[in-house]
PDB file of C-alpha atoms in Angstrom:
ATOM      1  CA  MET A   1       0.000   0.000   0.000  1.00  0.00           C
ATOM      2  CA  LYS A   2       2.823   2.426   0.876  1.00  0.00           C
ATOM      3  CA  HIS A   3       4.478   1.788  -2.504  1.00  0.00           C
ATOM      4  CA  PHE A   4       1.144   2.370  -4.256  1.00  0.00           C
ATOM      5  CA  LYS A   5       0.721   5.738  -2.513  1.00  0.00           C
ATOM      6  CA  ARG A   6       4.229   6.725  -3.521  1.00  0.00           C
ATOM      7  CA  PHE A   7       3.476   5.763  -7.134  1.00  0.00           C
ATOM      8  CA  ILE A   8       0.323   7.900  -7.131  1.00  0.00           C
ATOM      9  CA  PHE A   9       2.208  10.854  -5.638  1.00  0.00           C
ATOM     10  CA  PHE A  10       5.106  10.494  -8.119  1.00  0.00           C
ATOM     11  CA  SER A  11       2.710  10.236 -11.090  1.00  0.00           C
ATOM     12  CA  GLY A  12       0.820  13.299  -9.946  1.00  0.00           C
ATOM     13  CA  PHE A  13       4.073  15.217  -9.547  1.00  0.00           C
ATOM     14  CA  ILE A  14       5.190  14.324 -13.098  1.00  0.00           C
ATOM     15  CA  ALA A  15       1.799  15.394 -14.460  1.00  0.00           C
ATOM     16  CA  LEU A  16       2.090  18.714 -12.645  1.00  0.00           C
ATOM     17  CA  VAL A  17       5.563  19.342 -14.111  1.00  0.00           C
ATOM     18  CA  LEU A  18       4.324  18.558 -17.624  1.00  0.00           C
ATOM     19  CA  PHE A  19       1.323  20.835 -17.146  1.00  0.00           C
ATOM     20  CA  LEU A  20       3.481  23.742 -15.974  1.00  0.00           C
ATOM     21  CA  GLY A  21       5.816  23.189 -18.907  1.00  0.00           C
ATOM     22  CA  ALA A  22       2.897  23.338 -21.329  1.00  0.00           C
ATOM     23  CA  CYS A  23       1.737  26.600 -19.756  1.00  0.00           C
ATOM     24  CA  SER A  24       5.151  28.245 -19.950  1.00  0.00           C
ATOM     25  CA  THR A  25       4.451  29.557 -23.461  1.00  0.00           C
ATOM     26  CA  SER A  26       1.767  31.896 -22.027  1.00  0.00           C
ATOM     27  CA  PRO A  27       3.210  33.204 -18.761  1.00  0.00           C
ATOM     28  CA  ALA A  28       1.321  35.456 -16.375  1.00  0.00           C
ATOM     29  CA  PRO A  29       2.412  39.110 -16.277  1.00  0.00           C
ATOM     30  CA  ILE A  30       5.735  39.345 -14.490  1.00  0.00           C
ATOM     31  CA  THR A  31       6.014  41.714 -11.548  1.00  0.00           C
ATOM     32  CA  ARG A  32       8.935  42.538  -9.310  1.00  0.00           C
ATOM     33  CA  GLU A  33       6.706  42.276  -6.278  1.00  0.00           C
ATOM     34  CA  THR A  34       7.999  39.761  -3.752  1.00  0.00           C
ATOM     35  CA  LEU A  35       5.729  37.782  -1.483  1.00  0.00           C
ATOM     36  CA  GLU A  36       7.094  38.354   1.995  1.00  0.00           C
ATOM     37  CA  ALA A  37       5.672  36.865   5.159  1.00  0.00           C
ATOM     38  CA  GLU A  38       3.487  39.351   6.988  1.00  0.00           C
ATOM     39  CA  ALA A  39       4.791  40.559  10.340  1.00  0.00           C
ATOM     40  CA  SER A  40       2.985  39.451  13.475  1.00  0.00           C
ATOM     41  CA  THR A  41       3.221  42.920  15.007  1.00  0.00           C
ATOM     42  CA  ALA A  42       3.085  46.502  13.710  1.00  0.00           C
ATOM     43  CA  TYR A  43       4.626  49.463  15.565  1.00  0.00           C
ATOM     44  CA  PRO A  44       2.696  52.653  14.705  1.00  0.00           C
ATOM     45  CA  LEU A  45       3.727  56.098  15.923  1.00  0.00           C
ATOM     46  CA  LEU A  46       1.016  58.770  16.334  1.00  0.00           C
ATOM     47  CA  TYR A  47       2.429  62.312  16.464  1.00  0.00           C
ATOM     48  CA  ASN A  48       0.898  65.764  17.124  1.00  0.00           C
ATOM     49  CA  ARG A  49       2.931  68.397  15.277  1.00  0.00           C
ATOM     50  CA  THR A  50       1.319  71.271  17.229  1.00  0.00           C
ATOM     51  CA  THR A  51       2.228  70.037  20.711  1.00  0.00           C
ATOM     52  CA  GLY A  52       4.916  67.416  20.049  1.00  0.00           C
ATOM     53  CA  ALA A  53       2.907  64.806  21.947  1.00  0.00           C
ATOM     54  CA  ALA A  54       3.242  61.278  20.570  1.00  0.00           C
ATOM     55  CA  VAL A  55       2.433  57.684  21.417  1.00  0.00           C
ATOM     56  CA  ILE A  56       3.963  54.485  20.115  1.00  0.00           C
ATOM     57  CA  GLY A  57       2.448  51.050  20.482  1.00  0.00           C
ATOM     58  CA  THR A  58       1.856  47.725  18.825  1.00  0.00           C
ATOM     59  CA  ILE A  59      -0.981  46.394  16.685  1.00  0.00           C
ATOM     60  CA  ASN A  60      -1.239  42.635  16.349  1.00  0.00           C
ATOM     61  CA  THR A  61      -2.792  40.604  13.553  1.00  0.00           C
ATOM     62  CA  ALA A  62      -6.168  40.790  15.322  1.00  0.00           C
ATOM     63  CA  GLY A  63      -5.990  44.597  15.108  1.00  0.00           C
ATOM     64  CA  SER A  64      -5.644  45.198  18.862  1.00  0.00           C
ATOM     65  CA  TYR A  65      -3.486  48.106  20.015  1.00  0.00           C
ATOM     66  CA  THR A  66      -1.157  48.012  23.050  1.00  0.00           C
ATOM     67  CA  ASN A  67       0.505  51.249  24.121  1.00  0.00           C
ATOM     68  CA  LEU A  68       4.263  51.119  24.697  1.00  0.00           C
ATOM     69  CA  ALA A  69       5.253  54.706  25.468  1.00  0.00           C
ATOM     70  CA  ASN A  70       3.985  58.285  25.689  1.00  0.00           C
ATOM     71  CA  LEU A  71       6.519  60.697  24.233  1.00  0.00           C
ATOM     72  CA  THR A  72       7.202  64.393  23.839  1.00  0.00           C
ATOM     73  CA  LEU A  73       8.981  65.114  20.565  1.00  0.00           C
ATOM     74  CA  PRO A  74       9.984  68.416  18.945  1.00  0.00           C
ATOM     75  CA  ARG A  75       7.077  70.252  17.337  1.00  0.00           C
ATOM     76  CA  ASN A  76       6.314  71.148  13.722  1.00  0.00           C
ATOM     77  CA  TRP A  77       7.484  68.034  11.891  1.00  0.00           C
ATOM     78  CA  THR A  78       5.285  67.987   8.803  1.00  0.00           C
ATOM     79  CA  GLN A  79       6.282  64.466   7.727  1.00  0.00           C
ATOM     80  CA  VAL A  80       7.382  61.340   9.562  1.00  0.00           C
ATOM     81  CA  VAL A  81       8.876  58.743   7.215  1.00  0.00           C
ATOM     82  CA  ARG A  82      10.200  55.266   7.903  1.00  0.00           C
ATOM     83  CA  THR A  83      13.500  54.411   6.158  1.00  0.00           C
ATOM     84  CA  PRO A  84      15.537  51.184   6.245  1.00  0.00           C
ATOM     85  CA  TYR A  85      17.705  52.451   9.123  1.00  0.00           C
ATOM     86  CA  GLY A  86      15.340  54.606  11.141  1.00  0.00           C
ATOM     87  CA  ILE A  87      12.698  57.327  11.235  1.00  0.00           C
ATOM     88  CA  PHE A  88      13.077  60.647   9.422  1.00  0.00           C
ATOM     89  CA  PHE A  89      11.278  63.695  10.877  1.00  0.00           C
ATOM     90  CA  TYR A  90      11.054  66.598   8.414  1.00  0.00           C
ATOM     91  CA  ASN A  91       9.884  70.219   8.563  1.00  0.00           C
ATOM     92  CA  ALA A  92       8.707  71.356   5.113  1.00  0.00           C
ATOM     93  CA  GLY A  93       8.652  74.996   6.210  1.00  0.00           C
ATOM     94  CA  ASN A  94      12.366  75.426   6.884  1.00  0.00           C
ATOM     95  CA  GLY A  95      14.055  72.206   5.710  1.00  0.00           C
ATOM     96  CA  SER A  96      15.155  71.082   9.178  1.00  0.00           C
ATOM     97  CA  ALA A  97      14.998  67.433  10.216  1.00  0.00           C
ATOM     98  CA  ARG A  98      15.918  64.762  12.718  1.00  0.00           C
ATOM     99  CA  PHE A  99      16.772  61.112  12.350  1.00  0.00           C
ATOM    100  CA  GLY A 100      16.359  58.476  15.043  1.00  0.00           C
ATOM    101  CA  LYS A 101      15.253  54.964  15.937  1.00  0.00           C
ATOM    102  CA  PHE A 102      12.592  53.303  18.052  1.00  0.00           C
ATOM    103  CA  SER A 103      13.277  50.089  19.912  1.00  0.00           C
ATOM    104  CA  SER A 104      10.780  47.245  20.198  1.00  0.00           C
ATOM    105  CA  THR A 105       9.821  48.620  23.634  1.00  0.00           C
ATOM    106  CA  GLY A 106       9.084  52.118  22.297  1.00  0.00           C
ATOM    107  CA  THR A 107      12.297  53.824  23.433  1.00  0.00           C
ATOM    108  CA  TYR A 108      13.438  56.571  21.062  1.00  0.00           C
ATOM    109  CA  SER A 109      17.131  57.192  20.299  1.00  0.00           C
ATOM    110  CA  GLN A 110      18.117  60.413  18.561  1.00  0.00           C
ATOM    111  CA  LEU A 111      20.952  59.940  16.039  1.00  0.00           C
ATOM    112  CA  VAL A 112      21.330  63.095  13.921  1.00  0.00           C
ATOM    113  CA  THR A 113      19.871  66.612  14.025  1.00  0.00           C
ATOM    114  CA  TYR A 114      19.701  68.597  10.781  1.00  0.00           C
ATOM    115  CA  PRO A 115      19.365  72.402  11.130  1.00  0.00           C
ATOM    116  CA  ALA A 116      17.094  74.593   9.024  1.00  0.00           C
ATOM    117  CA  GLY A 117      18.156  74.646   5.392  1.00  0.00           C
ATOM    118  CA  SER A 118      19.605  71.138   5.409  1.00  0.00           C
ATOM    119  CA  PHE A 119      16.891  69.927   3.029  1.00  0.00           C
ATOM    120  CA  TRP A 120      14.672  71.473   0.413  1.00  0.00           C
ATOM    121  CA  THR A 121      11.572  73.130   1.734  1.00  0.00           C
ATOM    122  CA  GLY A 122       8.054  72.205   0.633  1.00  0.00           C
ATOM    123  CA  SER A 123       8.899  68.605  -0.203  1.00  0.00           C
ATOM    124  CA  HIS A 124       6.806  65.475  -0.161  1.00  0.00           C
ATOM    125  CA  ILE A 125       8.988  62.582   1.051  1.00  0.00           C
ATOM    126  CA  VAL A 126       8.617  58.917   0.076  1.00  0.00           C
ATOM    127  CA  ASN A 127      10.921  56.001   0.780  1.00  0.00           C
ATOM    128  CA  THR A 128      11.669  53.940  -2.365  1.00  0.00           C
ATOM    129  CA  PRO A 129      13.836  50.819  -2.908  1.00  0.00           C
ATOM    130  CA  ASN A 130      16.733  52.922  -4.233  1.00  0.00           C
ATOM    131  CA  GLY A 131      16.536  55.898  -1.901  1.00  0.00           C
ATOM    132  CA  VAL A 132      14.367  58.523  -0.252  1.00  0.00           C
ATOM    133  CA  LEU A 133      12.532  60.723  -2.737  1.00  0.00           C
ATOM    134  CA  PHE A 134      12.093  64.428  -1.988  1.00  0.00           C
ATOM    135  CA  TYR A 135       9.477  65.844  -4.369  1.00  0.00           C
ATOM    136  CA  ARG A 136       8.200  69.433  -4.487  1.00  0.00           C
ATOM    137  CA  SER A 137       4.777  69.740  -6.072  1.00  0.00           C
ATOM    138  CA  SER A 138       4.999  73.489  -6.685  1.00  0.00           C
ATOM    139  CA  ASP A 139       7.733  73.227  -9.334  1.00  0.00           C
ATOM    140  CA  GLY A 140       8.317  69.489  -9.881  1.00  0.00           C
ATOM    141  CA  ALA A 141      11.815  69.579  -8.400  1.00  0.00           C
ATOM    142  CA  ALA A 142      13.051  66.218  -7.088  1.00  0.00           C
ATOM    143  CA  TRP A 143      15.984  64.823  -5.203  1.00  0.00           C
ATOM    144  CA  LEU A 144      16.908  61.243  -4.316  1.00  0.00           C
ATOM    145  CA  GLY A 145      19.101  60.360  -1.363  1.00  0.00           C
ATOM    146  CA  GLY A 146      19.514  57.948   1.516  1.00  0.00           C
ATOM    147  CA  PHE A 147      20.466  57.520   5.164  1.00  0.00           C
ATOM    148  CA  ASP A 148      23.193  55.261   6.489  1.00  0.00           C
ATOM    149  CA  ILE A 149      22.911  53.208   9.671  1.00  0.00           C
ATOM    150  CA  SER A 150      24.053  56.200  11.731  1.00  0.00           C
ATOM    151  CA  GLY A 151      21.428  58.509  10.253  1.00  0.00           C
ATOM    152  CA  ASN A 152      23.797  60.472   8.011  1.00  0.00           C
ATOM    153  CA  PHE A 153      22.251  61.615   4.734  1.00  0.00           C
ATOM    154  CA  TYR A 154      23.912  61.143   1.353  1.00  0.00           C
ATOM    155  CA  THR A 155      22.771  62.309  -2.080  1.00  0.00           C
ATOM    156  CA  VAL A 156      22.139  59.705  -4.775  1.00  0.00           C
ATOM    157  CA  ASN A 157      20.945  62.103  -7.483  1.00  0.00           C
ATOM    158  CA  SER A 158      20.018  65.765  -7.169  1.00  0.00           C
ATOM    159  CA  ASN A 159      18.383  65.765 -10.604  1.00  0.00           C
ATOM    160  CA  PRO A 160      16.659  62.375 -11.036  1.00  0.00           C
ATOM    161  CA  GLY A 161      14.631  63.343 -14.104  1.00  0.00           C
ATOM    162  CA  ILE A 162      11.461  65.067 -15.197  1.00  0.00           C
ATOM    163  CA  ILE A 163       8.599  64.107 -12.915  1.00  0.00           C
ATOM    164  CA  GLY A 164       6.398  67.168 -13.442  1.00  0.00           C
ATOM    165  CA  ALA A 165       4.728  69.602 -11.068  1.00  0.00           C
ATOM    166  CA  GLY A 166       1.331  69.446  -9.415  1.00  0.00           C
ATOM    167  CA  TRP A 167       1.147  65.897  -8.034  1.00  0.00           C
ATOM    168  CA  SER A 168      -0.851  65.921  -4.809  1.00  0.00           C
ATOM    169  CA  GLN A 169      -0.046  62.363  -3.699  1.00  0.00           C
ATOM    170  CA  VAL A 170       3.132  60.308  -4.160  1.00  0.00           C
ATOM    171  CA  VAL A 171       3.006  56.630  -3.194  1.00  0.00           C
ATOM    172  CA  ASN A 172       5.640  53.922  -3.320  1.00  0.00           C
ATOM    173  CA  THR A 173       4.233  50.564  -4.458  1.00  0.00           C
ATOM    174  CA  PRO A 174       6.022  47.189  -4.801  1.00  0.00           C
ATOM    175  CA  ASN A 175       6.426  47.800  -8.540  1.00  0.00           C
ATOM    176  CA  GLY A 176       7.167  51.520  -8.770  1.00  0.00           C
ATOM    177  CA  VAL A 177       6.198  55.004  -7.628  1.00  0.00           C
ATOM    178  CA  PHE A 178       2.705  56.320  -8.335  1.00  0.00           C
ATOM    179  CA  PHE A 179       1.983  60.052  -8.709  1.00  0.00           C
ATOM    180  CA  TYR A 180      -1.640  61.232  -8.439  1.00  0.00           C
ATOM    181  CA  LYS A 181      -3.257  64.619  -9.121  1.00  0.00           C
ATOM    182  CA  ALA A 182      -6.467  65.131  -7.158  1.00  0.00           C
ATOM    183  CA  SER A 183      -7.597  68.114  -9.234  1.00  0.00           C
ATOM    184  CA  ASP A 184      -8.135  66.146 -12.464  1.00  0.00           C
ATOM    185  CA  GLY A 185      -7.614  62.431 -11.704  1.00  0.00           C
ATOM    186  CA  SER A 186      -4.445  62.121 -13.781  1.00  0.00           C
ATOM    187  CA  GLY A 187      -1.391  60.119 -12.774  1.00  0.00           C
ATOM    188  CA  GLY A 188       2.091  58.955 -13.578  1.00  0.00           C
ATOM    189  CA  PHE A 189       4.036  55.827 -12.730  1.00  0.00           C
ATOM    190  CA  GLY A 190       7.760  55.130 -12.844  1.00  0.00           C
ATOM    191  CA  GLU A 191      10.822  53.924 -11.013  1.00  0.00           C
ATOM    192  CA  PHE A 192      14.247  55.066  -9.867  1.00  0.00           C
ATOM    193  CA  ASP A 193      17.282  53.013 -10.799  1.00  0.00           C
ATOM    194  CA  ILE A 194      20.273  52.430  -8.532  1.00  0.00           C
ATOM    195  CA  ASP A 195      21.819  55.719  -9.702  1.00  0.00           C
ATOM    196  CA  GLY A 196      18.664  57.636  -8.820  1.00  0.00           C
ATOM    197  CA  VAL A 197      17.587  58.241 -12.415  1.00  0.00           C
ATOM    198  CA  TYR A 198      13.813  58.313 -12.874  1.00  0.00           C
ATOM    199  CA  GLU A 199      12.121  56.518 -15.764  1.00  0.00           C
ATOM    200  CA  GLN A 200       8.406  57.000 -16.311  1.00  0.00           C
ATOM    201  CA  THR A 201       6.772  53.770 -17.475  1.00  0.00           C
ATOM    202  CA  ALA A 202       3.112  54.829 -17.595  1.00  0.00           C
ATOM    203  CA  THR A 203       1.085  58.014 -17.966  1.00  0.00           C
ATOM    204  CA  TYR A 204      -2.580  58.257 -17.012  1.00  0.00           C
ATOM    205  CA  PRO A 205      -4.514  61.152 -18.594  1.00  0.00           C
ATOM    206  CA  ALA A 206      -7.001  63.303 -16.707  1.00  0.00           C
ATOM    207  CA  GLY A 207     -10.049  61.315 -15.686  1.00  0.00           C
ATOM    208  CA  THR A 208      -8.263  57.968 -15.458  1.00  0.00           C
ATOM    209  CA  PHE A 209      -8.806  58.056 -11.704  1.00  0.00           C
ATOM    210  CA  SER A 210     -11.624  59.732  -9.835  1.00  0.00           C
ATOM    211  CA  ARG A 211     -10.837  63.219  -8.640  1.00  0.00           C
ATOM    212  CA  SER A 212     -10.495  64.578  -5.098  1.00  0.00           C
ATOM    213  CA  PHE A 213      -9.174  61.495  -3.330  1.00  0.00           C
ATOM    214  CA  SER A 214      -7.537  62.906  -0.214  1.00  0.00           C
ATOM    215  CA  ARG A 215      -5.583  59.788   0.763  1.00  0.00           C
ATOM    216  CA  VAL A 216      -3.774  57.349  -1.544  1.00  0.00           C
ATOM    217  CA  VAL A 217      -2.088  54.584   0.449  1.00  0.00           C
ATOM    218  CA  ASN A 218      -0.111  51.470  -0.417  1.00  0.00           C
ATOM    219  CA  THR A 219      -1.333  48.373   1.432  1.00  0.00           C
ATOM    220  CA  ALA A 220      -0.458  44.681   1.528  1.00  0.00           C
ATOM    221  CA  ASN A 221      -2.634  43.795  -1.472  1.00  0.00           C
ATOM    222  CA  GLY A 222      -2.909  47.016  -3.460  1.00  0.00           C
ATOM    223  CA  VAL A 223      -3.399  50.783  -3.387  1.00  0.00           C
ATOM    224  CA  LEU A 224      -6.308  52.336  -1.506  1.00  0.00           C
ATOM    225  CA  PHE A 225      -7.872  55.623  -2.703  1.00  0.00           C
ATOM    226  CA  TYR A 226     -10.029  57.316  -0.035  1.00  0.00           C
ATOM    227  CA  ARG A 227     -12.099  60.500  -0.088  1.00  0.00           C
ATOM    228  CA  THR A 228     -12.317  62.084   3.386  1.00  0.00           C
ATOM    229  CA  SER A 229     -15.373  64.205   2.621  1.00  0.00           C
ATOM    230  CA  ASN A 230     -17.799  61.391   1.771  1.00  0.00           C
ATOM    231  CA  GLY A 231     -16.091  58.065   2.565  1.00  0.00           C
ATOM    232  CA  SER A 232     -15.925  56.790  -1.036  1.00  0.00           C
ATOM    233  CA  VAL A 233     -13.035  54.507  -2.012  1.00  0.00           C
ATOM    234  CA  ALA A 234     -11.325  52.690  -4.860  1.00  0.00           C
ATOM    235  CA  PHE A 235      -8.855  49.838  -4.601  1.00  0.00           C
ATOM    236  CA  GLY A 236      -6.477  48.531  -7.252  1.00  0.00           C
ATOM    237  CA  ARG A 237      -3.037  47.245  -8.128  1.00  0.00           C
ATOM    238  CA  PHE A 238      -0.138  48.455 -10.260  1.00  0.00           C
ATOM    239  CA  GLU A 239       1.932  45.968 -12.271  1.00  0.00           C
ATOM    240  CA  VAL A 240       5.649  46.426 -12.885  1.00  0.00           C
ATOM    241  CA  ASN A 241       4.982  48.145 -16.232  1.00  0.00           C
ATOM    242  CA  GLY A 242       2.555  50.592 -14.636  1.00  0.00           C
ATOM    243  CA  VAL A 243      -0.635  48.917 -15.856  1.00  0.00           C
ATOM    244  CA  TYR A 244      -3.357  49.638 -13.292  1.00  0.00           C
ATOM    245  CA  THR A 245      -6.137  47.172 -12.519  1.00  0.00           C
ATOM    246  CA  GLN A 246      -9.026  48.388 -10.406  1.00  0.00           C
ATOM    247  CA  LEU A 247     -10.238  45.593  -8.168  1.00  0.00           C
ATOM    248  CA  SER A 248     -13.115  47.255  -6.312  1.00  0.00           C
ATOM    249  CA  SER A 249     -14.740  50.559  -5.446  1.00  0.00           C
ATOM    250  CA  GLY A 250     -17.332  51.959  -3.091  1.00  0.00           C
ATOM    251  CA  GLY A 251     -19.415  55.116  -3.315  1.00  0.00           C
ATOM    252  CA  PRO A 252     -20.220  57.699  -0.645  1.00  0.00           C
ATOM    253  CA  GLY A 253     -20.645  56.099   2.754  1.00  0.00           C
ATOM    254  CA  PHE A 254     -18.599  52.996   1.969  1.00  0.00           C
ATOM    255  CA  PHE A 255     -16.302  54.118   4.801  1.00  0.00           C
ATOM    256  CA  PHE A 256     -17.021  56.671   7.487  1.00  0.00           C
ATOM    257  CA  THR A 257     -15.933  60.200   6.635  1.00  0.00           C
ATOM    258  CA  GLY A 258     -13.135  62.059   8.373  1.00  0.00           C
ATOM    259  CA  TRP A 259     -10.293  59.551   8.488  1.00  0.00           C
ATOM    260  CA  SER A 260      -7.339  61.946   8.471  1.00  0.00           C
ATOM    261  CA  GLN A 261      -4.511  59.401   8.653  1.00  0.00           C
ATOM    262  CA  ILE A 262      -4.362  55.981   6.969  1.00  0.00           C
ATOM    263  CA  ILE A 263      -1.372  53.638   6.837  1.00  0.00           C
ATOM    264  CA  GLY A 264      -0.834  50.119   5.564  1.00  0.00           C
ATOM    265  CA  LEU A 265       0.432  47.840   8.325  1.00  0.00           C
ATOM    266  CA  PRO A 266       3.146  45.166   7.931  1.00  0.00           C
ATOM    267  CA  THR A 267       0.644  42.757   9.513  1.00  0.00           C
ATOM    268  CA  GLY A 268      -1.439  43.030   6.329  1.00  0.00           C
ATOM    269  CA  GLY A 269      -4.113  45.314   7.755  1.00  0.00           C
ATOM    270  CA  ILE A 270      -4.844  49.020   7.315  1.00  0.00           C
ATOM    271  CA  PHE A 271      -4.991  51.460  10.243  1.00  0.00           C
ATOM    272  CA  PHE A 272      -7.455  54.377  10.080  1.00  0.00           C
ATOM    273  CA  TYR A 273      -7.377  57.350  12.505  1.00  0.00           C
ATOM    274  CA  ASN A 274      -9.607  60.419  12.887  1.00  0.00           C
ATOM    275  CA  ALA A 275      -7.724  63.382  14.396  1.00  0.00           C
ATOM    276  CA  SER A 276     -10.947  65.259  15.228  1.00  0.00           C
ATOM    277  CA  THR A 277     -12.541  62.492  17.293  1.00  0.00           C
ATOM    278  CA  GLY A 278      -9.705  60.103  18.182  1.00  0.00           C
ATOM    279  CA  ALA A 279     -11.643  57.240  16.588  1.00  0.00           C
ATOM    280  CA  SER A 280      -9.788  54.452  14.821  1.00  0.00           C
ATOM    281  CA  PHE A 281     -10.287  51.067  13.222  1.00  0.00           C
ATOM    282  CA  VAL A 282      -8.302  48.340  11.465  1.00  0.00           C
ATOM    283  CA  GLY A 283      -9.517  46.694   8.268  1.00  0.00           C
ATOM    284  CA  GLY A 284      -8.083  45.243   5.090  1.00  0.00           C
ATOM    285  CA  PHE A 285      -8.540  44.258   1.453  1.00  0.00           C
ATOM    286  CA  ASP A 286      -7.767  40.790   0.156  1.00  0.00           C
ATOM    287  CA  SER A 287      -5.962  40.107  -3.125  1.00  0.00           C
ATOM    288  CA  SER A 288      -9.249  40.294  -5.079  1.00  0.00           C
ATOM    289  CA  GLY A 289     -10.091  43.727  -3.622  1.00  0.00           C
ATOM    290  CA  THR A 290     -12.772  42.535  -1.189  1.00  0.00           C
ATOM    291  CA  TYR A 291     -12.858  44.574   2.004  1.00  0.00           C
ATOM    292  CA  PHE A 292     -13.029  42.931   5.447  1.00  0.00           C
ATOM    293  CA  ASN A 293     -13.104  44.272   9.006  1.00  0.00           C
ATOM    294  CA  ILE A 294     -10.334  43.265  11.402  1.00  0.00           C
ATOM    295  CA  ASN A 295     -11.061  45.378  14.486  1.00  0.00           C
ATOM    296  CA  PRO A 296     -13.578  48.259  14.562  1.00  0.00           C
ATOM    297  CA  ASN A 297     -12.122  49.618  17.827  1.00  0.00           C
ATOM    298  CA  PRO A 298      -8.419  48.762  18.191  1.00  0.00           C
ATOM    299  CA  GLY A 299      -7.726  51.143  21.073  1.00  0.00           C
ATOM    300  CA  SER A 300      -8.388  54.510  22.707  1.00  0.00           C
ATOM    301  CA  PHE A 301      -6.513  57.463  21.197  1.00  0.00           C
ATOM    302  CA  ALA A 302      -6.349  61.169  21.952  1.00  0.00           C
ATOM    303  CA  THR A 303      -7.418  63.691  19.339  1.00  0.00           C
ATOM    304  CA  GLY A 304      -5.035  65.870  17.347  1.00  0.00           C
ATOM    305  CA  TYR A 305      -2.442  63.459  16.030  1.00  0.00           C
ATOM    306  CA  SER A 306      -1.411  64.894  12.658  1.00  0.00           C
ATOM    307  CA  ARG A 307       0.885  62.090  11.505  1.00  0.00           C
ATOM    308  CA  VAL A 308       0.791  58.303  11.822  1.00  0.00           C
ATOM    309  CA  ALA A 309       3.759  56.228  10.655  1.00  0.00           C
ATOM    310  CA  SER A 310       5.087  52.697  10.968  1.00  0.00           C
ATOM    311  CA  THR A 311       8.375  52.642  12.885  1.00  0.00           C
ATOM    312  CA  ARG A 312       9.637  49.070  12.406  1.00  0.00           C
TER     313      ARG A 312
END
């Protein structure tokens, strides 16, 4: 009997190999996206730029929040960005910044302080596989750089290429960087090579995407578009060549209104926070674009947090 079972298994294996070989002449679209195991714990930081108050905690796969530390950080950081070696705090008004790290227990260690004028003002900052992108919507200026393990900044390319002015949202996806213009629903998609040179691989004319999405966020299974004013959403995925496939959408009232901060979690979920009320919830979209709730009340938060970022 054991030999018979082995024969059946071996025959099935050979059939599978032959089948895959027959299918190799019509391969599925190739993407550079890698399937990594989801983390069991996320470490979000909630920061109030007016007061400097902040909290850091953990969110598990069930969407439950556990507070680790209450912090007082410097005020007026307009962006908080996770990089491979730490957290970058940036002031768009004067170009000052700080770079530090959070431990798994919520302890913050300051590494480098950058005075006013160290970086361009007015920039939108996005971490990409080949460096940190500084993009200024007002004139389309861009700059690609990076931080070493000690928090020291180095320039990769101060003139990465023509990206264009006016993009209201810039989002890094597994297959490239997506630029979105809320005023007309247009977009662009491209990538930066190891030398920091930008190559645009797709252009989306006005009306390709719905207008006035206030949040565009990369998540575990695709990109979420959310409109704060009425709760409408769209959800889709970008392939390596910039081809966009919309997987699902929802009209006004699909989500509650007023979510001011939304981040994709390494646990696979999505964290939503309302700065006016302190409300929050954790949900997600599967690979087909179907939405599911994870935890409608992950924890109790104060009002006024202007930035939420993953720290690990």
